[in-house]
Amino acid sequence: AQSVTQLDSQVPVFEEAPVELRCNYSSSVSVYLFWYVQYPNQGLQLLLKYLSGSTLVKGINGFEAEFNKSQTSFHLRKPSVHISDTAEYFCAVSDKRTAGNKLTFGGGTRVLVKP
Amino acid sequence: KAGVTQTPRYLIKTRGQQVTLSCSPISGHRSVSWYQQTPGQGLQFLFEYFSETQRNKGNFPGRFSGRQFSNSRSEMNVSTLELGDSALYLCASSFGGGQSDTQYFGPGTRLTVL
């Protein structure tokens, strides 16, 4: 079974500073990779996804992520955060071998942006 | 286009009761997935429906069931509720239901079991 590990459960960061959220996944099978964000009392919203091709993926709201196959990682970065980026971020994978839409999520990283 | 809608948004039940949650996908989307979110277990996949057929199922007891109608709307049912079923239940829809498809999530139904 797939597993996804988000190494930091909480990340405090000052406004306008850069942030990196780490994500590692089990390497037993080929996967598609996703980052979702969840704002308080809301559902999840897709930030970006990696399907194939260039390992640097750009998403919405200035976020980007880099796929590293040898390290089985998919870390998310933003060069300068805003107060509005305070939210919980989830890394997820879907198994290319499994028909259908099934996401396996990491435990989430809470980002708190301080003024 | 309207997003994914879930009803009700909040629900309080007592142990032993059953509950039905509803999800209306984005118009044209044929795949609907359900997830349970709790502080302890995080986000866990429950099941996925595509064209009225259950295509994937997570590791949950048989008390959790679902169905999908011909208009792609979906319901999930939990029977004989337990305290541990208290959670945010999220529904997500996608157009074709492929592994690479983006899933669009609803706001969730917050279920509290007393």
XYZ file of C-alpha atoms in Angstrom, chain B residues 3-41:
39
model
C -18.847 23.642 -7.018
C -19.345 20.421 -5.136
C -22.131 20.760 -2.603
C -22.651 18.656 0.487
C -25.663 18.486 2.730
C -26.115 18.834 5.566
C -23.079 20.840 6.655
C -23.409 19.882 10.297
C -25.024 16.900 11.944
C -25.305 15.659 15.512
C -26.308 12.056 16.157
C -26.180 9.630 19.057
C -24.467 6.268 19.214
C -26.369 3.504 17.500
C -28.214 5.758 15.090
C -27.630 5.825 11.362
C -26.911 8.792 9.134
C -27.052 9.629 5.428
C -24.879 12.310 3.877
C -25.434 13.744 0.418
C -23.058 15.029 -2.237
C -23.827 16.792 -5.516
C -20.825 16.821 -7.850
C -19.856 19.510 -10.313
C -22.078 19.333 -13.366
C -20.655 16.848 -15.867
C -18.450 15.050 -13.368
C -19.012 11.318 -13.249
C -16.699 10.263 -10.436
C -17.476 10.891 -6.782
C -15.146 9.960 -3.947
C -15.655 10.155 -0.200
C -13.024 10.792 2.462
C -13.087 10.856 6.246
C -10.992 13.465 8.037
C -10.192 13.152 11.743
C -7.462 14.705 13.908
C -6.060 11.299 14.769
C -6.198 9.427 11.461
